XYZ file of N, CA and C in Angstrom:
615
model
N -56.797 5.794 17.942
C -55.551 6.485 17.571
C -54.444 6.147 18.563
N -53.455 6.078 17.584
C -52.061 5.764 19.140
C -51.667 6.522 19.538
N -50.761 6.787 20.516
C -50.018 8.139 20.504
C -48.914 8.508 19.961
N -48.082 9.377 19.952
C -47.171 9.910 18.963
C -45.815 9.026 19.866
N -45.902 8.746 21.125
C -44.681 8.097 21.389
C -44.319 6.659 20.893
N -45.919 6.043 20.810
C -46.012 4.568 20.234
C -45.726 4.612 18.689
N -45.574 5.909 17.686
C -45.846 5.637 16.479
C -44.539 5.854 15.697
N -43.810 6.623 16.809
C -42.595 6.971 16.676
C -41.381 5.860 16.348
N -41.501 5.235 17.822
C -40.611 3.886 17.314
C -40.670 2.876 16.370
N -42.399 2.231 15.835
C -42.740 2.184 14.637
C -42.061 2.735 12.904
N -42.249 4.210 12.994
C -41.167 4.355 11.691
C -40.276 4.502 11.814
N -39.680 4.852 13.088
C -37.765 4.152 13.062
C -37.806 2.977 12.270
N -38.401 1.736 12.904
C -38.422 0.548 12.405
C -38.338 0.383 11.074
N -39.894 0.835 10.293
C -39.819 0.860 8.999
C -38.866 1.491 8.434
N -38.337 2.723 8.818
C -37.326 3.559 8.176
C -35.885 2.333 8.309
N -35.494 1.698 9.025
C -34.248 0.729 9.409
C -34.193 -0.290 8.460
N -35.925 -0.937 8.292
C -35.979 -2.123 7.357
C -35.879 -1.780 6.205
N -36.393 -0.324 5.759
C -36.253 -0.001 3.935
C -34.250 0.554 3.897
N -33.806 0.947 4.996
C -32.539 1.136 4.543
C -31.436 -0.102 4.754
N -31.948 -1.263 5.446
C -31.194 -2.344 5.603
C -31.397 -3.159 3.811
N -32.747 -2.803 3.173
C -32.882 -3.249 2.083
C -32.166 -2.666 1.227
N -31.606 -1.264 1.362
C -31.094 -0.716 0.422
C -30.010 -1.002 0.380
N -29.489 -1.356 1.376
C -27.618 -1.862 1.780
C -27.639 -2.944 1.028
N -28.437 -3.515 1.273
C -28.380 -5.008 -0.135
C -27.680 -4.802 -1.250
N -28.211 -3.329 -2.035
C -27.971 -3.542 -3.672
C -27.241 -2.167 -3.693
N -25.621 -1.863 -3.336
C -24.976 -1.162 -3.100
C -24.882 -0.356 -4.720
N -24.513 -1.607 -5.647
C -24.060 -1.085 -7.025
C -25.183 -0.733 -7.868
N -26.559 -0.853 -7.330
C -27.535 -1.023 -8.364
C -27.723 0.710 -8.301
N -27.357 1.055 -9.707
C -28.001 2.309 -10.033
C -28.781 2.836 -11.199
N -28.633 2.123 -11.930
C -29.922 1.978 -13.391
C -29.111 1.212 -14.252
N -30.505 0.419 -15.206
C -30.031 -0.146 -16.268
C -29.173 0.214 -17.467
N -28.172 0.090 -18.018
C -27.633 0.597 -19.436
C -28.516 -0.103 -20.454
N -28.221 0.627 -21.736
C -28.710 -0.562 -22.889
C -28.332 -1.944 -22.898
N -27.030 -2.086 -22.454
C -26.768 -3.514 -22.312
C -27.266 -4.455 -21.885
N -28.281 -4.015 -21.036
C -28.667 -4.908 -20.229
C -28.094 -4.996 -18.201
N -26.793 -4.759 -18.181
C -25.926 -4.390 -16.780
C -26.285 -3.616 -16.214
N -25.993 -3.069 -15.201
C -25.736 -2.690 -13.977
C -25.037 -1.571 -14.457
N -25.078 -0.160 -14.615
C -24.681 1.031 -15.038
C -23.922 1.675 -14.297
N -24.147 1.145 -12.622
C -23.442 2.122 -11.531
C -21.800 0.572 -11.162
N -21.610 -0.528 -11.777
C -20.964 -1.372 -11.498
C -19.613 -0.683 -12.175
N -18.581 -1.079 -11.529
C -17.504 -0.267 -11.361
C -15.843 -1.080 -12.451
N -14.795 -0.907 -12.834
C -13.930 -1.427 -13.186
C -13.205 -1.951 -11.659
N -12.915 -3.582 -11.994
C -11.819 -3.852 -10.787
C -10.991 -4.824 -11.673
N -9.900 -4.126 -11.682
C -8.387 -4.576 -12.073
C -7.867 -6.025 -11.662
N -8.364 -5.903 -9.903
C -7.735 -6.539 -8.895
C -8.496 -8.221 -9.679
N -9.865 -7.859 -9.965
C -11.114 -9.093 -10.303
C -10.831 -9.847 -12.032
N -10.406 -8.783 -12.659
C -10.420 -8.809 -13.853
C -11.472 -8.873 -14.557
N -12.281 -6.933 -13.685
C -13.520 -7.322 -14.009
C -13.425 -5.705 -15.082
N -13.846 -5.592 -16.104
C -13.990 -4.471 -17.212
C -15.147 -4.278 -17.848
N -16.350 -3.619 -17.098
C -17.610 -3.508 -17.880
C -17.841 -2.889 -18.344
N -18.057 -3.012 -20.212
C -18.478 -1.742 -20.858
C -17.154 -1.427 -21.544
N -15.866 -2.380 -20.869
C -14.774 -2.099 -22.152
C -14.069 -2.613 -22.826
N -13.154 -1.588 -23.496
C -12.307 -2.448 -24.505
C -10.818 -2.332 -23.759
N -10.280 -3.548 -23.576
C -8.812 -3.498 -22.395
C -7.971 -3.824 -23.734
N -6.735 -3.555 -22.998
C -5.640 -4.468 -24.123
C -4.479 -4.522 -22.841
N -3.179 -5.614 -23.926
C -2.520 -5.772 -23.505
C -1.330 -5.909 -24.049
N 0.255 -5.782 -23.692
C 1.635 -5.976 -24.681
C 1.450 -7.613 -25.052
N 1.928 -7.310 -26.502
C 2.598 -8.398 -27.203
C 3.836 -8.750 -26.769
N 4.318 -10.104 -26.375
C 5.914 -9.746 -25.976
C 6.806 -9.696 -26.999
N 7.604 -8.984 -27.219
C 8.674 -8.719 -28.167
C 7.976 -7.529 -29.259
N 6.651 -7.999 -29.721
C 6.366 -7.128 -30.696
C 5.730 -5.765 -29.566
N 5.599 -5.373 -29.117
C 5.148 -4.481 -28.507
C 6.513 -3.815 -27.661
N 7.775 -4.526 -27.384
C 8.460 -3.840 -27.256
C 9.302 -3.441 -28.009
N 9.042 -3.673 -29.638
C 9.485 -2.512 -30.628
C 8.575 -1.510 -31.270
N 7.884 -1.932 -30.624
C 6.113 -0.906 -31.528
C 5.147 -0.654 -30.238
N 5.238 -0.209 -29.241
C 4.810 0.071 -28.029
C 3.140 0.837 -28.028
N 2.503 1.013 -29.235
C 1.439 0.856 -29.456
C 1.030 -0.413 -30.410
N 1.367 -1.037 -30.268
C 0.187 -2.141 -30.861
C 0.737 -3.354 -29.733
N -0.696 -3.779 -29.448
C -0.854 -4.651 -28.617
C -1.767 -5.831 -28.726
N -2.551 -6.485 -27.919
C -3.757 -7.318 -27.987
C -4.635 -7.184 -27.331
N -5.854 -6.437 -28.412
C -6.957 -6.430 -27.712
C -8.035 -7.393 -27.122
N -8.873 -6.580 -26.389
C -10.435 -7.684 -25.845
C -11.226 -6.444 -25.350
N -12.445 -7.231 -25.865
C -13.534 -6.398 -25.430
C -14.656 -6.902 -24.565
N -15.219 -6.004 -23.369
C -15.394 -7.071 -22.658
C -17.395 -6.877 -22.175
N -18.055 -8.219 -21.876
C -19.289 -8.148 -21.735
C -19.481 -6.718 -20.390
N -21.587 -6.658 -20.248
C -21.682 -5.707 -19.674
C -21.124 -5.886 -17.885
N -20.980 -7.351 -17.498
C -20.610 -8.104 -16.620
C -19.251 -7.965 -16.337
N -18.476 -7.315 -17.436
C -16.906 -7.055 -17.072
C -15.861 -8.448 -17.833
N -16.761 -9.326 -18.200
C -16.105 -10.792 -18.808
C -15.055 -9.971 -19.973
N -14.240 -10.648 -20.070
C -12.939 -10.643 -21.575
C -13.402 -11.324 -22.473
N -13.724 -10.847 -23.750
C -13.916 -11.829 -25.050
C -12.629 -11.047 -26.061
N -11.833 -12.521 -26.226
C -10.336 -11.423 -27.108
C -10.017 -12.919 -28.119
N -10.071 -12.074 -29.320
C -9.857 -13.091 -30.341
C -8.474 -13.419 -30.491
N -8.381 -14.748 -29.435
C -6.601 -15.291 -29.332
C -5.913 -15.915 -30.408
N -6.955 -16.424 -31.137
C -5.573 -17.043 -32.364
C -6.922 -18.041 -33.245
N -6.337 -18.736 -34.041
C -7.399 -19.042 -34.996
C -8.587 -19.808 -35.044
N -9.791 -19.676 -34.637
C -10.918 -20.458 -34.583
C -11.267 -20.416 -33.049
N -10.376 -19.221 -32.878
C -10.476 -19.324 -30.759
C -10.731 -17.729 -30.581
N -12.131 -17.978 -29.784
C -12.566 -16.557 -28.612
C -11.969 -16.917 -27.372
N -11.280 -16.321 -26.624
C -11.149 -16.576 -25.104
C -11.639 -15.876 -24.399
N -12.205 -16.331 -23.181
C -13.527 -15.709 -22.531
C -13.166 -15.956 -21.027
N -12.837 -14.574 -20.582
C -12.129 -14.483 -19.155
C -10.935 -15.125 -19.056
N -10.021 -15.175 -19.977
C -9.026 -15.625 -19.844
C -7.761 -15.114 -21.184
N -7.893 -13.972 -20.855
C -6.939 -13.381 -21.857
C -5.617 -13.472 -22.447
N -5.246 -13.701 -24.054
C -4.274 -14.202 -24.240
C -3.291 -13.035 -24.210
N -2.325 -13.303 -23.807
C -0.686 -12.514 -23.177
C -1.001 -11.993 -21.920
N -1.640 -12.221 -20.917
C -2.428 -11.758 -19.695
C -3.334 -10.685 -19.647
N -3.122 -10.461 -18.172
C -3.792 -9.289 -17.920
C -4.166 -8.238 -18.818
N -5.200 -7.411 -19.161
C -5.128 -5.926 -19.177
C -4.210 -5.662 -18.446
N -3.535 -4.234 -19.577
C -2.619 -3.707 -19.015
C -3.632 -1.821 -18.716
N -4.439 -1.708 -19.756
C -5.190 -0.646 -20.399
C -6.771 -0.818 -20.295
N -7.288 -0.129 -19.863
C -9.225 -0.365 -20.830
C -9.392 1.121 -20.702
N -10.323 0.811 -21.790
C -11.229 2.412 -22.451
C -12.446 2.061 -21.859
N -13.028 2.566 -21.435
C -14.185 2.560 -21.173
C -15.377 2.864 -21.313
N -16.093 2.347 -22.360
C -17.607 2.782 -22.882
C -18.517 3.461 -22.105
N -19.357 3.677 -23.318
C -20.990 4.283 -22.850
C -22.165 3.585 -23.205
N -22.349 2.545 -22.601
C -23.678 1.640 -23.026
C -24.591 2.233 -23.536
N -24.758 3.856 -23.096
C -25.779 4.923 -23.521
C -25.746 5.200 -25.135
N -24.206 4.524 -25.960
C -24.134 5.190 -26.908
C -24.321 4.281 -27.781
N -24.944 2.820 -27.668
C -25.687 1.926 -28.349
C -26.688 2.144 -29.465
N -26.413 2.140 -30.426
C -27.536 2.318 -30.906
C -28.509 0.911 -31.415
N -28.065 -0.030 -31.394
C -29.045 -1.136 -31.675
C -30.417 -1.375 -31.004
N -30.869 -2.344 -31.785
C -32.654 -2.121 -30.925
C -32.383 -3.723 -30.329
N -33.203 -3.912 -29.252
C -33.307 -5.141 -28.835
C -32.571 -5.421 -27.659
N -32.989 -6.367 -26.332
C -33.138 -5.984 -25.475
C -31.267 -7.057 -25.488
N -30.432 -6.537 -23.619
C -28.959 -6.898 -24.274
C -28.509 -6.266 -25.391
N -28.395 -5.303 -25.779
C -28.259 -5.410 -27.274
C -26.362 -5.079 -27.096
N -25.792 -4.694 -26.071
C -24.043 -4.700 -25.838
C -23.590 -6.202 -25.940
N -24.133 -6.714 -24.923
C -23.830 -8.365 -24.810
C -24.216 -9.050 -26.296
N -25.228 -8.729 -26.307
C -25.844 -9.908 -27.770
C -24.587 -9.520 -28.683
N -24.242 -8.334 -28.904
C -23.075 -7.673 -30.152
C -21.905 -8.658 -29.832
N -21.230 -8.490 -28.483
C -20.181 -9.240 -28.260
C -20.065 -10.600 -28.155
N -21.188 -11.267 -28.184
C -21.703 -12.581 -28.463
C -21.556 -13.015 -30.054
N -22.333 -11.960 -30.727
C -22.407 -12.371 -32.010
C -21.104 -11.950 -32.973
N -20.059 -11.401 -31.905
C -18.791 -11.015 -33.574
C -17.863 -12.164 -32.571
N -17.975 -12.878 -31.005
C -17.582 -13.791 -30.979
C -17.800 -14.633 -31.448
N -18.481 -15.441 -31.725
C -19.199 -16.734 -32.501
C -18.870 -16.326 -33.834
N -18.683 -15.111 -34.409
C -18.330 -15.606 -35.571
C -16.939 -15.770 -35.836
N -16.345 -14.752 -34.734
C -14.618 -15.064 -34.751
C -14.239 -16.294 -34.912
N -15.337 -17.232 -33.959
C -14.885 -18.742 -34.280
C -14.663 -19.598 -35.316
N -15.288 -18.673 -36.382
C -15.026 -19.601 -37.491
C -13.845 -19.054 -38.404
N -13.012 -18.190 -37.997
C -12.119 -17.557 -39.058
C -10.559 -17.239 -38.440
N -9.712 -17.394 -39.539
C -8.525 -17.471 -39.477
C -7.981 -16.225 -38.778
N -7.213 -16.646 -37.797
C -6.249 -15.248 -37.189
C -5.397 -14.655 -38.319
N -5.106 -13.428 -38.346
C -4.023 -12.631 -39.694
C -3.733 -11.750 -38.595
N -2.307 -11.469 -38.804
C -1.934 -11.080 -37.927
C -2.094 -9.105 -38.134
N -2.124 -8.848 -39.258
C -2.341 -7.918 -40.613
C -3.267 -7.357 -40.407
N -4.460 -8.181 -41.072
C -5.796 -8.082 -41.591
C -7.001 -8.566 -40.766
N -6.904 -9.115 -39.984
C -8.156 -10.006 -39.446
C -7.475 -10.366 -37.693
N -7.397 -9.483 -37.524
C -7.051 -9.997 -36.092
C -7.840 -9.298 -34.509
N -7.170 -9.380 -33.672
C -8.213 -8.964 -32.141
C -8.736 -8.096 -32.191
N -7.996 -6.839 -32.767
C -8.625 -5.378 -32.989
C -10.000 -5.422 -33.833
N -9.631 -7.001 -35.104
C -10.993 -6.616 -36.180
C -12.457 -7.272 -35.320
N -12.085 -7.933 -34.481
C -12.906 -8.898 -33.555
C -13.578 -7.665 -32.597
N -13.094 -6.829 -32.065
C -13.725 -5.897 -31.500
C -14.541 -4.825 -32.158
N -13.795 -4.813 -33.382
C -14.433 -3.585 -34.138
C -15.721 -4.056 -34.992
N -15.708 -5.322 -35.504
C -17.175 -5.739 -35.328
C -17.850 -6.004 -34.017
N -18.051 -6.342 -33.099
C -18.440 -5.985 -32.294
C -19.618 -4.299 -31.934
N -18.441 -3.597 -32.328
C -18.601 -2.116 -32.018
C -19.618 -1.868 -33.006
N -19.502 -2.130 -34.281
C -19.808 -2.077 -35.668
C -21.538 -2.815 -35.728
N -21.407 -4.250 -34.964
C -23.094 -4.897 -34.783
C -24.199 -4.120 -33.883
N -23.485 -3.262 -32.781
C -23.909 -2.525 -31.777
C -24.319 -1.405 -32.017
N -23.352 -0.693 -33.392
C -23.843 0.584 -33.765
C -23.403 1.348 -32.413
N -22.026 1.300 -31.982
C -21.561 1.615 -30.838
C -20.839 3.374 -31.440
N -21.812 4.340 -30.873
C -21.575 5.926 -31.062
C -22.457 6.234 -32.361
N -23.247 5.700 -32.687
C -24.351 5.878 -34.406
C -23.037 5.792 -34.999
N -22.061 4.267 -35.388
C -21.353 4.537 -36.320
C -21.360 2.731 -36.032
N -20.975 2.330 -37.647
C -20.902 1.169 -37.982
C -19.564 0.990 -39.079
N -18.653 2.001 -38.608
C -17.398 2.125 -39.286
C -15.961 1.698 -38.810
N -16.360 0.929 -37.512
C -14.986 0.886 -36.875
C -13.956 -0.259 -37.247
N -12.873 -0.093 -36.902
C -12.094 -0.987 -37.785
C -10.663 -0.935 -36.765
N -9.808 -1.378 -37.181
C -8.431 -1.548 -36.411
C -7.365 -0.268 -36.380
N -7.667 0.200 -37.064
C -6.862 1.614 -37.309
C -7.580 2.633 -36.706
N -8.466 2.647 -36.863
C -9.451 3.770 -36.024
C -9.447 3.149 -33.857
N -9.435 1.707 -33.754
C -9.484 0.917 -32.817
C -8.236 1.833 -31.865
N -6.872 1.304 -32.775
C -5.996 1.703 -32.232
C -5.625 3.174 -31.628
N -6.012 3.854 -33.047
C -5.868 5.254 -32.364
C -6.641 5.750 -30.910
N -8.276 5.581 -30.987
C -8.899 5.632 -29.883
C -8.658 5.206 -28.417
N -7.819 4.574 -28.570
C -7.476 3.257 -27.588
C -6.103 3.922 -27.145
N -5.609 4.240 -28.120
C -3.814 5.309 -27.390
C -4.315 6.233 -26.970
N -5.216 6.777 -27.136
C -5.993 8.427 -26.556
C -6.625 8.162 -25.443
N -7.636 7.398 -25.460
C -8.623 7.581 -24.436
C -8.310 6.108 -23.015
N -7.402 5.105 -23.647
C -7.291 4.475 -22.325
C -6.948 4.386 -21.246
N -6.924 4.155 -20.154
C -6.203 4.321 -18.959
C -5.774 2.881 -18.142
N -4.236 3.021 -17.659
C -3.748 2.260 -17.020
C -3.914 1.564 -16.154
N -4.701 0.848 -15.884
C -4.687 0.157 -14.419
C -3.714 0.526 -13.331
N -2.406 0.245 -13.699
C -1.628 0.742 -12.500
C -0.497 1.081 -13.472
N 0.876 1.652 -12.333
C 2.060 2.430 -12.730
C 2.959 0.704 -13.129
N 2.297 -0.230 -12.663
C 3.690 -1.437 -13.463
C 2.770 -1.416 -14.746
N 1.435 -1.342 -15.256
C 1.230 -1.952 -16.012
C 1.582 -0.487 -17.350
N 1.972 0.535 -16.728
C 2.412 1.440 -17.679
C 3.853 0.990 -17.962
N 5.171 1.030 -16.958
C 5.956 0.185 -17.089
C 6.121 -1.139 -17.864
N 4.901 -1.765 -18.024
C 5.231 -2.795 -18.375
C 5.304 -2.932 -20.232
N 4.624 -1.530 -20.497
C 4.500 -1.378 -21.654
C 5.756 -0.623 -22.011
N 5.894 0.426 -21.453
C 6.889 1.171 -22.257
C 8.562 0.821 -21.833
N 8.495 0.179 -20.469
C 10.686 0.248 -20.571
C 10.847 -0.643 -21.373
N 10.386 -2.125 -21.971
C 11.260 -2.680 -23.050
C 11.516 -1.932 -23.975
N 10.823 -1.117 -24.651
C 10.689 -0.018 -25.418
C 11.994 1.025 -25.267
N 11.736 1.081 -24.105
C 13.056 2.367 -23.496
C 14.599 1.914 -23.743
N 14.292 0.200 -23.011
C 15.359 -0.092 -23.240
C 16.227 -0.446 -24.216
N 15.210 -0.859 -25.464
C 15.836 -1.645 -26.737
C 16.071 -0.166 -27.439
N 15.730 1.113 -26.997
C 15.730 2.450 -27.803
C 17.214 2.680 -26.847
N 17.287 2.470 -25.529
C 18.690 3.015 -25.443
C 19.969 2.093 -25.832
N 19.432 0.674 -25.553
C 21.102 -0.082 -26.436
C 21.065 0.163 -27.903
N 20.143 0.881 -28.543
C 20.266 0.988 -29.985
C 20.916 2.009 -30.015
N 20.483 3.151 -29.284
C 21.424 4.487 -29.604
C 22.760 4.425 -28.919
N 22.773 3.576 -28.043
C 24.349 3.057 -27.712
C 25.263 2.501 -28.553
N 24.592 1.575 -29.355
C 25.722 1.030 -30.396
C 25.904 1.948 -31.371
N 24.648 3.148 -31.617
C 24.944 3.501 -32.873
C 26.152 4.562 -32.719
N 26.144 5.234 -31.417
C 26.917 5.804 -30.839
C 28.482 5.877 -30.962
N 28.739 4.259 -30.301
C 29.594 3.968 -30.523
C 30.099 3.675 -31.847
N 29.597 3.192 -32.665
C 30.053 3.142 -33.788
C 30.148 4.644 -34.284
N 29.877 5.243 -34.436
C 30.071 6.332 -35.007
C 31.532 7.185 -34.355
N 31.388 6.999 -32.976
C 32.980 7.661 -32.503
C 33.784 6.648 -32.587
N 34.068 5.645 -32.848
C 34.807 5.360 -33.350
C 35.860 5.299 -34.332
C-alpha cells in the first residue's frame, strides 16, 4: 500500500490529464439529429449559421418592400446553401452578401429517419434546385428552402412554402448586428420620406 501523501499527487495528475482532455472539445455538447455539434454556436463574424435559415436585402427591391429578401438555408456545420439564380446552388457564398438575419432551428424538431437526416435534406432540395429555373414569383430561394424544410419534415410538417417562409422569418429572426438592421430598413425610410415630400409639396402648392 502507498501512502496517502504518494497517492495524492497521483490524482491531481489524473484529475489535470482528464481536464486538459476536456479543454480539447470546448463546443462538444451532444449530437442533434443532424448529425452536428448541438452546443456549436452562430458566428456572424465566420459566416458561420448552424441549424439556420439567414437572409438577406435585395438591392432596390427590398428597399421598396423591406420584407422580402433572399433567402439561404444553412448545413448543420453553419455552410450557406441559397438558390442564386437558375440552375445555381451557392454554397458559402451567398448571393447579395452577407446575412443580414437568421432564424434559428431545432435539429430536435426533425422528423425524418436516417442518420444526417438535416444535412442529407439540404443536400437533396439543393441538387435538385440545380436543375430548375429561377421565378422570381413562383420558384425561387424561399421555395429552395421550404423544400428543404418540407424533405426533413422540419416541426412534423411537410407544408412549408414561401409565404409561410416569409412570415416566420419576419417574426422569429434576429439581426446580426445594428448596421445589418440599418441596412435593411433606411432605404426604406428614405424612399418613404422623399415620397411623402413630394407628395407634400405638391399638394401645398
Amino acid at each position: 500500500l502507498r501512502p496517502a501523501s504518494l497517492l495524492l499527487p497521483l490524482v491531481m495528475e489524473e484529475e489535470e490529464a482528464a481536464g486538459g482532455k476536456m479543454k480539447q472539445f470546448p463546443g462538444v455538447v451532444s449530437l442533434g439529429v443532424g448529425g452536428g455539434v448541438a452546443g456549436a454556436g452562430v458566428d456572424p463574424e465566420r459566416g458561420r449559421f448552424p441549424y439556420c435559415v439567414v437572409w438577406t436585402p435585395i438591392p432596390v427591391l427590398t428597399w421598396l418592400f423591406p420584407i422580402i429578401g433572399h433567402m439561404g438555408i444553412c448545413t448543420s456545420a453553419g455552410i450557406i446553401r441559397d438558390f442564386a439564380g437558375p440552375y445555381y446552388v451557392s454554397e458559402d457564398n451567398m448571393a447579395f452578401g452577407k446575412p443580414v438575419k437568421y432564424w434559428k432551428l431545432d435539429p430536435n424538431k426533425v422528423h425524418s429517419f436516417g442518420p444526417n437526416a438535416w444535412d442529407t435534406a439540404v443536400h437533396d432540395a439543393s441538387e435538385e434546385y440545380k436543375h430548375r429555373m429561377h421565378n422570381l414569383c413562383c420558384d425561387n430561394c424561399h421555395s429552395h428552402v421550404a423544400l428543404a424544410l418540407n424533405l426533413m419534415r422540419y416541426d412534423n410538417s411537410s407544408s412549408w412554402n414561401m409565404i409561410k417562409l416569409c412570415f416566420f422569418s419576419l417574426l422569429y429572426s434576429k439581426y446580426v448586428s445594428i448596421g445589418g438592421f440599418v441596412k435593411t430598413w433606411l432605404p426604406f425610410i428614405l424612399f418613404l420620406g422623399i415620397a411623402l415630400t413630394v407628395i407634400l409639396t405638391l399638394h401645398l402648392r
